[in-house]
Amino acid sequence: QVQLVQSGAEVKKPGASVKVSCKTSGYIFTGFFTHWVRQAPGRGPEWLGWVNPKSGDIKYVPKFQGRVTLTWDTSISTAYMELSRLTFDDTAVYYCARDRDDTLDFWGQGTLVTVAS
Amino acid sequence: QSVLSQPISVSETPGQRVTISCSGSNSNVGSNTVSWYQQLPGTAPKLLIYNNDQRPSGVPDRFSGSKSGTSASLAIGGLQSEDEADYYCAAWDDSLNGVGFGGGTRLTVL
Protein backbone atom coordinates (compact mmCIF):
# COMPACT_ATOMS: atom_id res chain seq x y z
CA GLN A 1 0.00 0.00 0.00
CA VAL A 2 1.09 3.58 -0.64
CA GLN A 3 2.88 5.10 2.36
CA LEU A 4 4.79 8.29 3.01
CA VAL A 5 6.57 8.28 6.36
CA GLN A 6 8.16 11.47 7.59
CA SER A 7 10.89 12.17 10.09
CA GLY A 8 10.13 13.21 13.65
CA ALA A 9 9.36 16.54 15.25
CA GLU A 10 12.06 19.18 15.43
CA VAL A 11 12.70 22.18 17.67
CA LYS A 12 14.97 24.82 16.21
CA LYS A 13 16.21 28.27 17.16
CA PRO A 14 15.58 31.30 14.96
CA GLY A 15 18.13 31.52 12.16
CA ALA A 16 18.77 27.78 12.11
CA SER A 17 17.88 25.29 9.38
CA VAL A 18 15.74 22.16 9.44
CA LYS A 19 15.64 19.18 7.10
CA VAL A 20 12.59 16.91 6.94
CA SER A 21 12.62 13.54 5.20
CA CYS A 22 9.75 11.70 3.53
CA LYS A 23 10.31 8.00 2.87
CA THR A 24 7.89 6.57 0.33
CA SER A 25 6.83 3.01 -0.38
CA GLY A 26 4.18 1.08 -2.23
CA TYR A 27 4.62 2.88 -5.55
CA ILE A 28 7.28 3.84 -8.06
CA PHE A 29 8.85 6.96 -6.57
CA THR A 30 10.00 8.35 -9.92
CA GLY A 31 6.54 7.95 -11.43
CA PHE A 32 4.97 10.73 -9.40
CA PHE A 33 5.68 14.30 -8.35
CA THR A 34 6.22 14.83 -4.62
CA HIS A 35 4.84 18.02 -3.10
CA TRP A 36 5.59 19.76 0.17
CA VAL A 37 2.89 21.61 2.07
CA ARG A 38 2.95 23.28 5.46
CA GLN A 39 0.19 24.16 7.89
CA ALA A 40 0.68 26.73 10.63
CA PRO A 41 -1.39 26.34 13.81
CA GLY A 42 -5.04 27.15 13.10
CA ARG A 43 -4.36 27.94 9.45
CA GLY A 44 -5.05 26.29 6.10
CA PRO A 45 -2.42 24.39 4.14
CA GLU A 46 0.23 26.39 2.29
CA TRP A 47 1.95 24.88 -0.72
CA LEU A 48 5.77 25.08 -0.72
CA GLY A 49 6.84 23.34 -3.91
CA TRP A 50 7.18 20.11 -5.84
CA VAL A 51 9.83 17.84 -7.25
CA ASN A 52 9.70 15.58 -10.28
CA PRO A 53 12.23 12.86 -9.49
CA LYS A 54 12.02 11.48 -13.04
CA SER A 55 12.90 14.69 -14.91
CA GLY A 56 14.80 16.43 -12.14
CA ASP A 57 12.51 19.47 -12.29
CA ILE A 58 11.81 21.40 -9.11
CA LYS A 59 9.32 24.21 -8.50
CA TYR A 60 9.24 26.48 -5.48
CA VAL A 61 6.67 29.00 -4.36
CA PRO A 62 8.33 32.40 -5.01
CA LYS A 63 7.73 33.41 -1.39
CA PHE A 64 10.10 30.64 -0.25
CA GLN A 65 12.59 30.79 -3.10
CA GLY A 66 16.05 30.92 -1.64
CA ARG A 67 15.03 29.52 1.74
CA VAL A 68 13.55 26.17 0.75
CA THR A 69 15.58 23.41 -0.87
CA LEU A 70 13.85 20.29 -2.15
CA THR A 71 15.93 17.23 -2.90
CA TRP A 72 15.49 13.49 -3.20
CA ASP A 73 17.33 10.20 -3.23
CA THR A 74 15.83 7.86 -5.80
CA SER A 75 17.83 4.88 -4.49
CA ILE A 76 15.85 4.96 -1.23
CA SER A 77 12.62 6.53 -2.58
CA THR A 78 12.96 9.45 -0.20
CA ALA A 79 12.28 13.15 -0.61
CA TYR A 80 13.70 15.93 1.55
CA MET A 81 12.70 19.48 2.40
CA GLU A 82 15.21 21.84 3.95
CA LEU A 83 14.15 25.26 5.22
CA SER A 84 16.83 27.75 6.23
CA ARG A 85 16.94 31.02 8.18
CA LEU A 86 14.03 29.93 10.32
CA THR A 87 11.78 32.49 11.99
CA PHE A 88 8.98 32.06 14.52
CA ASP A 89 6.49 32.22 11.61
CA ASP A 90 7.92 28.98 10.24
CA THR A 91 6.45 27.04 13.16
CA ALA A 92 4.10 24.61 11.43
CA VAL A 93 3.41 21.01 10.52
CA TYR A 94 5.20 20.15 7.29
CA TYR A 95 3.74 17.49 5.00
CA CYS A 96 4.92 15.66 1.93
CA ALA A 97 2.30 14.38 -0.48
CA ARG A 98 2.15 12.35 -3.67
CA ASP A 99 0.72 13.98 -6.76
CA ARG A 100 -1.48 11.89 -9.00
CA ASP A 101 -2.87 13.88 -11.93
CA ASP A 102 -2.71 17.20 -10.04
CA THR A 103 -4.37 15.71 -6.96
CA LEU A 104 -2.43 15.18 -3.73
CA ASP A 105 -3.81 11.72 -3.07
CA PHE A 106 -1.54 10.38 -0.32
CA TRP A 107 0.07 12.41 2.44
CA GLY A 108 2.75 11.82 5.02
CA GLN A 109 1.78 11.95 8.67
CA GLY A 110 3.33 15.40 9.06
CA THR A 111 6.39 16.72 10.87
CA LEU A 112 5.99 19.43 13.49
CA VAL A 113 8.72 22.04 13.27
CA THR A 114 8.79 24.42 16.23
CA VAL A 115 10.92 27.53 16.12
CA ALA A 116 11.62 28.74 19.64
CA SER A 117 14.33 30.66 21.37
CA GLN B 1 -4.18 34.76 2.58
CA SER B 2 -5.31 31.59 0.83
CA VAL B 3 -5.51 31.14 -2.93
CA LEU B 4 -9.09 29.83 -2.75
CA SER B 5 -11.91 31.21 -0.60
CA GLN B 6 -14.11 29.17 1.73
CA PRO B 7 -16.51 30.07 4.53
CA ILE B 8 -14.83 29.86 7.92
CA SER B 9 -17.49 27.67 9.46
CA VAL B 10 -20.76 25.86 8.82
CA SER B 11 -23.01 23.93 11.17
CA GLU B 12 -25.96 21.61 10.88
CA THR B 13 -27.78 18.98 12.86
CA PRO B 14 -27.28 15.20 12.48
CA GLY B 15 -29.02 13.64 9.51
CA GLN B 16 -29.22 16.90 7.59
CA ARG B 17 -27.28 18.06 4.52
CA VAL B 18 -24.66 20.77 4.42
CA THR B 19 -22.83 22.43 1.55
CA ILE B 20 -19.39 24.05 1.66
CA SER B 21 -18.41 26.47 -1.10
CA CYS B 22 -15.02 27.15 -2.63
CA SER B 23 -14.38 30.18 -4.80
CA GLY B 24 -11.38 30.65 -7.05
CA SER B 25 -10.38 32.24 -10.32
CA ASN B 26 -9.77 31.37 -13.96
CA SER B 27 -6.19 30.35 -13.19
CA ASN B 28 -7.22 27.64 -10.74
CA VAL B 29 -10.80 26.42 -10.25
CA GLY B 30 -11.87 27.83 -13.59
CA SER B 31 -9.36 25.81 -15.58
CA ASN B 32 -8.38 22.84 -13.41
CA THR B 33 -10.05 20.16 -11.35
CA VAL B 34 -10.91 20.61 -7.71
CA SER B 35 -10.20 18.26 -4.85
CA TRP B 36 -11.53 18.27 -1.30
CA TYR B 37 -9.85 17.13 1.89
CA GLN B 38 -11.12 16.27 5.34
CA GLN B 39 -8.83 16.94 8.26
CA LEU B 40 -9.50 15.60 11.73
CA PRO B 41 -7.61 17.17 14.66
CA GLY B 42 -3.96 16.17 14.76
CA THR B 43 -4.05 14.26 11.49
CA ALA B 44 -3.00 14.84 7.90
CA PRO B 45 -5.58 15.93 5.33
CA LYS B 46 -7.40 12.99 3.79
CA LEU B 47 -8.55 13.06 0.16
CA LEU B 48 -12.33 13.11 -0.01
CA ILE B 49 -13.11 14.21 -3.57
CA TYR B 50 -10.91 14.51 -6.66
CA ASN B 51 -11.52 15.56 -10.26
CA ASN B 52 -14.38 17.79 -9.01
CA ASP B 53 -16.79 14.96 -8.21
CA GLN B 54 -14.96 11.64 -7.90
CA ARG B 55 -14.71 9.73 -4.62
CA PRO B 56 -11.68 7.59 -3.78
CA SER B 57 -12.57 4.07 -2.73
CA GLY B 58 -13.73 3.97 0.85
CA VAL B 59 -15.29 7.43 0.91
CA PRO B 60 -19.04 7.16 1.57
CA ASP B 61 -21.41 8.38 -1.12
CA ARG B 62 -22.80 10.86 1.44
CA PHE B 63 -19.94 13.04 0.23
CA SER B 64 -20.32 14.64 -3.20
CA GLY B 65 -18.59 17.39 -5.13
CA SER B 66 -19.49 19.69 -7.97
CA LYS B 67 -17.96 22.54 -9.91
CA SER B 68 -19.31 25.36 -12.04
CA GLY B 69 -17.09 28.03 -13.53
CA THR B 70 -14.74 29.37 -10.89
CA SER B 71 -16.67 27.89 -7.94
CA ALA B 72 -16.93 24.44 -6.46
CA SER B 73 -18.97 22.85 -3.70
CA LEU B 74 -18.75 19.94 -1.33
CA ALA B 75 -22.01 18.48 -0.08
CA ILE B 76 -22.32 16.16 2.88
CA GLY B 77 -25.63 14.38 3.35
CA GLY B 78 -26.92 12.41 6.32
CA LEU B 79 -24.59 14.28 8.67
CA GLN B 80 -22.96 12.23 11.39
CA SER B 81 -21.05 13.37 14.46
CA GLU B 82 -17.84 11.92 13.02
CA ASP B 83 -18.09 14.34 10.10
CA GLU B 84 -17.06 17.13 12.44
CA ALA B 85 -13.75 18.26 10.94
CA ASP B 86 -12.03 20.91 8.87
CA TYR B 87 -12.60 20.72 5.12
CA TYR B 88 -10.28 22.19 2.50
CA CYS B 89 -10.62 22.65 -1.24
CA ALA B 90 -7.61 22.66 -3.54
CA ALA B 91 -6.89 23.13 -7.22
CA TRP B 92 -3.86 23.41 -9.44
CA ASP B 93 -3.08 27.05 -10.10
CA ASP B 94 -1.59 27.83 -13.51
CA SER B 95 -0.15 31.17 -12.36
CA LEU B 96 1.53 29.55 -9.37
CA ASN B 97 2.43 26.37 -11.27
CA GLY B 98 1.48 24.67 -8.05
CA VAL B 99 -1.39 23.84 -5.73
CA GLY B 100 -3.70 26.48 -4.33
CA PHE B 101 -5.62 25.70 -1.16
CA GLY B 102 -8.65 27.19 0.51
CA GLY B 103 -8.41 28.51 4.03
CA GLY B 104 -10.63 25.75 5.32
CA THR B 105 -14.16 25.39 6.67
CA ARG B 106 -14.87 23.98 10.11
CA LEU B 107 -17.97 21.81 10.14
CA THR B 108 -19.81 21.55 13.43
CA VAL B 109 -22.47 18.89 13.82
CA LEU B 110 -24.84 20.32 16.40
Tab-separated table of C-alpha atoms in Angstrom:
chain	number	residue	atom	x	y	z
A	1	GLN	CA	0.000	0.000	0.000
A	2	VAL	CA	1.090	3.576	-0.636
A	3	GLN	CA	2.876	5.101	2.358
A	4	LEU	CA	4.787	8.288	3.009
A	5	VAL	CA	6.574	8.276	6.357
A	6	GLN	CA	8.155	11.472	7.587
A	7	SER	CA	10.888	12.166	10.091
A	8	GLY	CA	10.126	13.210	13.650
A	9	ALA	CA	9.362	16.540	15.252
A	10	GLU	CA	12.065	19.179	15.431
A	11	VAL	CA	12.701	22.178	17.671
A	12	LYS	CA	14.970	24.824	16.205
A	13	LYS	CA	16.212	28.270	17.159
A	14	PRO	CA	15.585	31.300	14.961
A	15	GLY	CA	18.131	31.520	12.158
A	16	ALA	CA	18.772	27.783	12.107
A	17	SER	CA	17.884	25.289	9.375
A	18	VAL	CA	15.739	22.161	9.437
A	19	LYS	CA	15.637	19.175	7.105
A	20	VAL	CA	12.593	16.907	6.940
A	21	SER	CA	12.617	13.543	5.202
A	22	CYS	CA	9.753	11.697	3.530
A	23	LYS	CA	10.308	7.998	2.865
A	24	THR	CA	7.887	6.571	0.331
A	25	SER	CA	6.835	3.008	-0.377
A	26	GLY	CA	4.175	1.081	-2.225
A	27	TYR	CA	4.619	2.875	-5.550
A	28	ILE	CA	7.278	3.837	-8.065
A	29	PHE	CA	8.847	6.964	-6.566
A	30	THR	CA	9.997	8.354	-9.924
A	31	GLY	CA	6.540	7.948	-11.430
A	32	PHE	CA	4.968	10.735	-9.404
A	33	PHE	CA	5.682	14.304	-8.345
A	34	THR	CA	6.219	14.825	-4.616
A	35	HIS	CA	4.842	18.019	-3.102
A	36	TRP	CA	5.594	19.763	0.172
A	37	VAL	CA	2.893	21.611	2.074
A	38	ARG	CA	2.950	23.278	5.461
A	39	GLN	CA	0.190	24.163	7.888
A	40	ALA	CA	0.684	26.732	10.627
A	41	PRO	CA	-1.390	26.340	13.810
A	42	GLY	CA	-5.040	27.145	13.102
A	43	ARG	CA	-4.362	27.938	9.449
A	44	GLY	CA	-5.050	26.292	6.104
A	45	PRO	CA	-2.421	24.391	4.140
A	46	GLU	CA	0.225	26.389	2.295
A	47	TRP	CA	1.953	24.881	-0.723
A	48	LEU	CA	5.768	25.083	-0.724
A	49	GLY	CA	6.843	23.343	-3.908
A	50	TRP	CA	7.181	20.113	-5.841
A	51	VAL	CA	9.830	17.837	-7.255
A	52	ASN	CA	9.703	15.577	-10.281
A	53	PRO	CA	12.230	12.857	-9.495
A	54	LYS	CA	12.016	11.479	-13.041
A	55	SER	CA	12.898	14.690	-14.910
A	56	GLY	CA	14.803	16.426	-12.145
A	57	ASP	CA	12.513	19.470	-12.286
A	58	ILE	CA	11.806	21.403	-9.107
A	59	LYS	CA	9.317	24.213	-8.497
A	60	TYR	CA	9.241	26.482	-5.480
A	61	VAL	CA	6.672	29.004	-4.364
A	62	PRO	CA	8.331	32.395	-5.010
A	63	LYS	CA	7.731	33.407	-1.395
A	64	PHE	CA	10.101	30.641	-0.246
A	65	GLN	CA	12.594	30.792	-3.105
A	66	GLY	CA	16.048	30.923	-1.636
A	67	ARG	CA	15.034	29.522	1.739
A	68	VAL	CA	13.551	26.167	0.750
A	69	THR	CA	15.585	23.410	-0.866
A	70	LEU	CA	13.845	20.289	-2.154
A	71	THR	CA	15.932	17.234	-2.901
A	72	TRP	CA	15.490	13.495	-3.203
A	73	ASP	CA	17.334	10.198	-3.235
A	74	THR	CA	15.835	7.860	-5.795
A	75	SER	CA	17.834	4.884	-4.487
A	76	ILE	CA	15.851	4.958	-1.226
A	77	SER	CA	12.622	6.528	-2.581
A	78	THR	CA	12.956	9.445	-0.197
A	79	ALA	CA	12.282	13.149	-0.610
A	80	TYR	CA	13.702	15.930	1.553
A	81	MET	CA	12.697	19.481	2.401
A	82	GLU	CA	15.214	21.840	3.953
A	83	LEU	CA	14.146	25.256	5.222
A	84	SER	CA	16.833	27.749	6.233
A	85	ARG	CA	16.936	31.020	8.179
A	86	LEU	CA	14.032	29.931	10.317
A	87	THR	CA	11.777	32.489	11.991
A	88	PHE	CA	8.976	32.061	14.521
A	89	ASP	CA	6.494	32.222	11.614
A	90	ASP	CA	7.922	28.977	10.237
A	91	THR	CA	6.454	27.042	13.159
A	92	ALA	CA	4.104	24.614	11.428
A	93	VAL	CA	3.412	21.012	10.515
A	94	TYR	CA	5.201	20.153	7.293
A	95	TYR	CA	3.735	17.495	4.998
A	96	CYS	CA	4.917	15.665	1.927
A	97	ALA	CA	2.299	14.379	-0.480
A	98	ARG	CA	2.148	12.345	-3.674
A	99	ASP	CA	0.725	13.984	-6.761
A	100	ARG	CA	-1.483	11.890	-9.005
A	101	ASP	CA	-2.870	13.882	-11.933
A	102	ASP	CA	-2.707	17.197	-10.040
A	103	THR	CA	-4.369	15.705	-6.963
A	104	LEU	CA	-2.434	15.176	-3.728
A	105	ASP	CA	-3.808	11.718	-3.065
A	106	PHE	CA	-1.542	10.375	-0.315
A	107	TRP	CA	0.074	12.405	2.444
A	108	GLY	CA	2.751	11.817	5.016
A	109	GLN	CA	1.784	11.946	8.673
A	110	GLY	CA	3.335	15.398	9.063
A	111	THR	CA	6.386	16.717	10.873
A	112	LEU	CA	5.986	19.435	13.490
A	113	VAL	CA	8.724	22.035	13.272
A	114	THR	CA	8.786	24.418	16.228
A	115	VAL	CA	10.922	27.531	16.124
A	116	ALA	CA	11.616	28.743	19.641
A	117	SER	CA	14.334	30.659	21.373
B	1	GLN	CA	-4.177	34.763	2.575
B	2	SER	CA	-5.311	31.589	0.826
B	3	VAL	CA	-5.511	31.143	-2.934
B	4	LEU	CA	-9.088	29.827	-2.752
B	5	SER	CA	-11.912	31.210	-0.600
B	6	GLN	CA	-14.105	29.174	1.732
B	7	PRO	CA	-16.510	30.074	4.531
B	8	ILE	CA	-14.833	29.863	7.925
B	9	SER	CA	-17.493	27.672	9.457
B	10	VAL	CA	-20.763	25.859	8.825
B	11	SER	CA	-23.007	23.935	11.174
B	12	GLU	CA	-25.958	21.613	10.876
B	13	THR	CA	-27.782	18.978	12.859
B	14	PRO	CA	-27.283	15.196	12.476
B	15	GLY	CA	-29.019	13.637	9.509
B	16	GLN	CA	-29.219	16.904	7.590
B	17	ARG	CA	-27.283	18.062	4.524
B	18	VAL	CA	-24.665	20.769	4.423
B	19	THR	CA	-22.825	22.434	1.554
B	20	ILE	CA	-19.389	24.047	1.656
B	21	SER	CA	-18.414	26.466	-1.096
B	22	CYS	CA	-15.022	27.150	-2.629
B	23	SER	CA	-14.384	30.177	-4.796
B	24	GLY	CA	-11.384	30.654	-7.049
B	25	SER	CA	-10.377	32.237	-10.318
B	26	ASN	CA	-9.765	31.375	-13.964
B	27	SER	CA	-6.185	30.349	-13.193
B	28	ASN	CA	-7.224	27.641	-10.739
B	29	VAL	CA	-10.802	26.422	-10.249
B	30	GLY	CA	-11.871	27.829	-13.594
B	31	SER	CA	-9.356	25.806	-15.578
B	32	ASN	CA	-8.384	22.839	-13.412
B	33	THR	CA	-10.054	20.160	-11.354
B	34	VAL	CA	-10.914	20.615	-7.714
B	35	SER	CA	-10.205	18.257	-4.850
B	36	TRP	CA	-11.534	18.271	-1.301
B	37	TYR	CA	-9.850	17.132	1.892
B	38	GLN	CA	-11.119	16.273	5.340
B	39	GLN	CA	-8.826	16.940	8.264
B	40	LEU	CA	-9.501	15.601	11.726
B	41	PRO	CA	-7.607	17.167	14.661
B	42	GLY	CA	-3.956	16.172	14.762
B	43	THR	CA	-4.051	14.255	11.493
B	44	ALA	CA	-3.000	14.835	7.904
B	45	PRO	CA	-5.583	15.930	5.331
B	46	LYS	CA	-7.403	12.992	3.790
B	47	LEU	CA	-8.549	13.061	0.157
B	48	LEU	CA	-12.327	13.109	-0.008
B	49	ILE	CA	-13.113	14.208	-3.573
B	50	TYR	CA	-10.910	14.509	-6.660
B	51	ASN	CA	-11.521	15.561	-10.261
B	52	ASN	CA	-14.377	17.786	-9.008
B	53	ASP	CA	-16.787	14.959	-8.205
B	54	GLN	CA	-14.960	11.642	-7.897
B	55	ARG	CA	-14.710	9.734	-4.622
B	56	PRO	CA	-11.680	7.593	-3.777
B	57	SER	CA	-12.566	4.071	-2.731
B	58	GLY	CA	-13.728	3.966	0.855
B	59	VAL	CA	-15.287	7.431	0.911
B	60	PRO	CA	-19.044	7.155	1.568
B	61	ASP	CA	-21.411	8.380	-1.124
B	62	ARG	CA	-22.802	10.856	1.441
B	63	PHE	CA	-19.945	13.043	0.229
B	64	SER	CA	-20.317	14.637	-3.204
B	65	GLY	CA	-18.586	17.388	-5.133
B	66	SER	CA	-19.487	19.687	-7.973
B	67	LYS	CA	-17.957	22.541	-9.912
B	68	SER	CA	-19.306	25.362	-12.040
B	69	GLY	CA	-17.085	28.032	-13.529
B	70	THR	CA	-14.744	29.365	-10.888
B	71	SER	CA	-16.665	27.895	-7.938
B	72	ALA	CA	-16.928	24.444	-6.458
B	73	SER	CA	-18.972	22.850	-3.704
B	74	LEU	CA	-18.751	19.936	-1.329
B	75	ALA	CA	-22.015	18.482	-0.083
B	76	ILE	CA	-22.317	16.162	2.883
B	77	GLY	CA	-25.628	14.385	3.351
B	78	GLY	CA	-26.924	12.408	6.316
B	79	LEU	CA	-24.588	14.277	8.668
B	80	GLN	CA	-22.960	12.227	11.393
B	81	SER	CA	-21.051	13.368	14.455
B	82	GLU	CA	-17.842	11.918	13.019
B	83	ASP	CA	-18.093	14.344	10.096
B	84	GLU	CA	-17.061	17.133	12.441
B	85	ALA	CA	-13.755	18.255	10.943
B	86	ASP	CA	-12.028	20.910	8.867
B	87	TYR	CA	-12.603	20.722	5.123
B	88	TYR	CA	-10.285	22.189	2.502
B	89	CYS	CA	-10.622	22.647	-1.235
B	90	ALA	CA	-7.605	22.664	-3.537
B	91	ALA	CA	-6.886	23.131	-7.219
B	92	TRP	CA	-3.856	23.408	-9.437
B	93	ASP	CA	-3.085	27.049	-10.096
B	94	ASP	CA	-1.586	27.834	-13.513
B	95	SER	CA	-0.152	31.166	-12.359
B	96	LEU	CA	1.528	29.550	-9.368
B	97	ASN	CA	2.429	26.369	-11.267
B	98	GLY	CA	1.485	24.667	-8.045
B	99	VAL	CA	-1.388	23.840	-5.732
B	100	GLY	CA	-3.700	26.482	-4.331
B	101	PHE	CA	-5.624	25.698	-1.158
B	102	GLY	CA	-8.648	27.187	0.510
B	103	GLY	CA	-8.410	28.505	4.034
B	104	GLY	CA	-10.633	25.746	5.318
B	105	THR	CA	-14.165	25.389	6.667
B	106	ARG	CA	-14.873	23.980	10.112
B	107	LEU	CA	-17.975	21.812	10.143
B	108	THR	CA	-19.814	21.553	13.430
B	109	VAL	CA	-22.473	18.886	13.823
B	110	LEU	CA	-24.840	20.323	16.395
